[in-house]
C-alpha atoms as a PDB file:
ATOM      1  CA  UNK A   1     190.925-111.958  98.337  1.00  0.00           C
ATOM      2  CA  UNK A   2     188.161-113.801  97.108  1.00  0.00           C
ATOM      3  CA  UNK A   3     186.673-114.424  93.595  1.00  0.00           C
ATOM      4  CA  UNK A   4     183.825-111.777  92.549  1.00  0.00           C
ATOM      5  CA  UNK A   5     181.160-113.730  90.895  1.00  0.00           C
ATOM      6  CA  UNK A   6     177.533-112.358  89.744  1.00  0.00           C
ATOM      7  CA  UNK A   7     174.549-113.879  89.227  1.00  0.00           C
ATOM      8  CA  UNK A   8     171.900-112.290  86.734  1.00  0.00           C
ATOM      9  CA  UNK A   9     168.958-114.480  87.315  1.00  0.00           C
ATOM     10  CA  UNK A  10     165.616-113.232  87.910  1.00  0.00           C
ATOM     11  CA  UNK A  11     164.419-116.433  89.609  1.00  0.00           C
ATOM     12  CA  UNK A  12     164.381-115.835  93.461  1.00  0.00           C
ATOM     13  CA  UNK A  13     164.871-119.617  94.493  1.00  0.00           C
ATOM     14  CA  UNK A  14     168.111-119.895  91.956  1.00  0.00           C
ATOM     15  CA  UNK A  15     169.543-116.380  93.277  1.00  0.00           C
ATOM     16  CA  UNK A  16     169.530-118.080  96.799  1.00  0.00           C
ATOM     17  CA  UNK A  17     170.522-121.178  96.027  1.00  0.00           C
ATOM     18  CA  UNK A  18     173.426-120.209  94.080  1.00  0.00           C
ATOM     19  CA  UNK A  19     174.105-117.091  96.556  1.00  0.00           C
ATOM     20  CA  UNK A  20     174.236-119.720  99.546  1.00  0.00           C
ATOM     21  CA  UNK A  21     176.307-122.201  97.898  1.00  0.00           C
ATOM     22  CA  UNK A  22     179.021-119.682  96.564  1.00  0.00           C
ATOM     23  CA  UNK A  23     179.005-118.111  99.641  1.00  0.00           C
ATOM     24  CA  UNK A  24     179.654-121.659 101.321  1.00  0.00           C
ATOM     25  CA  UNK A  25     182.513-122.064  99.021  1.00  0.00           C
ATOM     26  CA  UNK A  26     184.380-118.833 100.473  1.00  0.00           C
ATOM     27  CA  UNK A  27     182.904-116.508  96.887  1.00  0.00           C
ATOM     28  CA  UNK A  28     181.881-113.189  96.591  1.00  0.00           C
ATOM     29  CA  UNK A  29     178.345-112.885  95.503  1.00  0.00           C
ATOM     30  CA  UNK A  30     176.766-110.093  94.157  1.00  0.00           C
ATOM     31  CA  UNK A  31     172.783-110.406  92.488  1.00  0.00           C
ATOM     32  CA  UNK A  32     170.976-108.565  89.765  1.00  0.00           C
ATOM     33  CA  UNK A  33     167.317-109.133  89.244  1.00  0.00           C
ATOM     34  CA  UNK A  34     167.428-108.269  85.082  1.00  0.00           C
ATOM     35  CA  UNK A  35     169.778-107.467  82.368  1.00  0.00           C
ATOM     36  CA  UNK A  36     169.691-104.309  83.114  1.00  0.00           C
ATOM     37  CA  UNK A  37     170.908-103.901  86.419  1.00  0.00           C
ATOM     38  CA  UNK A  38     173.219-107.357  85.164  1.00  0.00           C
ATOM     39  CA  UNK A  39     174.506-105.131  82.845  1.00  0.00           C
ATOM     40  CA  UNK A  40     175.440-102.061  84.655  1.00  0.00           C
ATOM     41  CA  UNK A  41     176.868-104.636  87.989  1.00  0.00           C
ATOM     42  CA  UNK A  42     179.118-106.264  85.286  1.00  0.00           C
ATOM     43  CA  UNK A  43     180.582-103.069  83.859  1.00  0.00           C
ATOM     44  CA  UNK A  44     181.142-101.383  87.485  1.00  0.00           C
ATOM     45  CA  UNK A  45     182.589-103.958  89.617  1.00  0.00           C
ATOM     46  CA  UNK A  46     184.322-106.226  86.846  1.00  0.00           C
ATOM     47  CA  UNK A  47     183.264-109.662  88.221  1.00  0.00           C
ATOM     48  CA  UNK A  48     185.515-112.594  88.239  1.00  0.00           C
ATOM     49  CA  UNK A  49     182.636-114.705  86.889  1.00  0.00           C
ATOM     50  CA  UNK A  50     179.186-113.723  85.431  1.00  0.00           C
ATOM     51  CA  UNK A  51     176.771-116.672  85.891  1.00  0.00           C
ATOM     52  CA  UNK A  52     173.961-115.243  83.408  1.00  0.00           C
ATOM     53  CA  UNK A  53     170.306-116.325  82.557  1.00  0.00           C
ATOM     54  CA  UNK A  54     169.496-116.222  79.396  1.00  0.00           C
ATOM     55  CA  UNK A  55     165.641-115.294  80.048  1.00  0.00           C
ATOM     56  CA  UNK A  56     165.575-112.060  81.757  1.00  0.00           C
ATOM     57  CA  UNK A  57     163.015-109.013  82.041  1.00  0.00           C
ATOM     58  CA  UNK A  58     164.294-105.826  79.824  1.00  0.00           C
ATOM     59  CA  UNK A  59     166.843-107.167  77.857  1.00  0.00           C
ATOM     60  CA  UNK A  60     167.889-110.818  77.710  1.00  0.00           C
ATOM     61  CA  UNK A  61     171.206-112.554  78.638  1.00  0.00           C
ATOM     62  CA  UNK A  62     171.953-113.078  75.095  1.00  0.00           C
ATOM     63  CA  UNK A  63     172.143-108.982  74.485  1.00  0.00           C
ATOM     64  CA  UNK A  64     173.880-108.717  78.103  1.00  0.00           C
ATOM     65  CA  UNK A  65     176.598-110.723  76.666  1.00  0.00           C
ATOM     66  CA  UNK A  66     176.884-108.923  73.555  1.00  0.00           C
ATOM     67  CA  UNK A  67     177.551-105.419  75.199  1.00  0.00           C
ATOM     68  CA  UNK A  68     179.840-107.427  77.442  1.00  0.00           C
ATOM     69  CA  UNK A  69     181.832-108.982  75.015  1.00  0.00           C
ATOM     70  CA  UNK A  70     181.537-105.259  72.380  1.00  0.00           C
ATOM     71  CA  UNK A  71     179.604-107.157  69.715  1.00  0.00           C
ATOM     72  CA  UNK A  72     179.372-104.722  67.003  1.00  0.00           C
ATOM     73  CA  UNK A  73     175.996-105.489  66.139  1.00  0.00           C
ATOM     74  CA  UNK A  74     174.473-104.224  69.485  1.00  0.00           C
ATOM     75  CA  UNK A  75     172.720-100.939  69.839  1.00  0.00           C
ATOM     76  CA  UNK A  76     174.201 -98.523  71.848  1.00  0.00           C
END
């Protein structure tokens, strides 16, 4: 079975790049457009790997990370 990887990247011309060349390498690739939807991909299909931007629309990679990872400090 192979590895589940997501890219959170709001760029079009990275999400393709880095869709084709996982893809090439035998990967899984699924895509979200903002944190949000980064967010809510990571917690429901528990990727292997989460290749995240740190400048995204609606929240930022920085506060997807820290609802990832159960950083106290986040806002529910």
């Amino acid at each position: 079975m192979p590895a589940k990887i997501l890219i959170v990247d709001d760029d079009p011309n990275v999400q393709r790049l880095l869709t084709y060349t996982l893809k090439q390498e035998g990967y899984e690739v699924a895509v979200a457009r903002s944190g949000e939807e980064g967010l809510d991909l990571a917690i429901n299909q528990a990727p292997d790997l989460v290749v995240l931007d740190v400048r995204l629309p609606g929240i930022d990679g920085f506060e997807v990370l820290r609802q990832l990872r159960g950083d106290p400090r986040t806002a529910a």
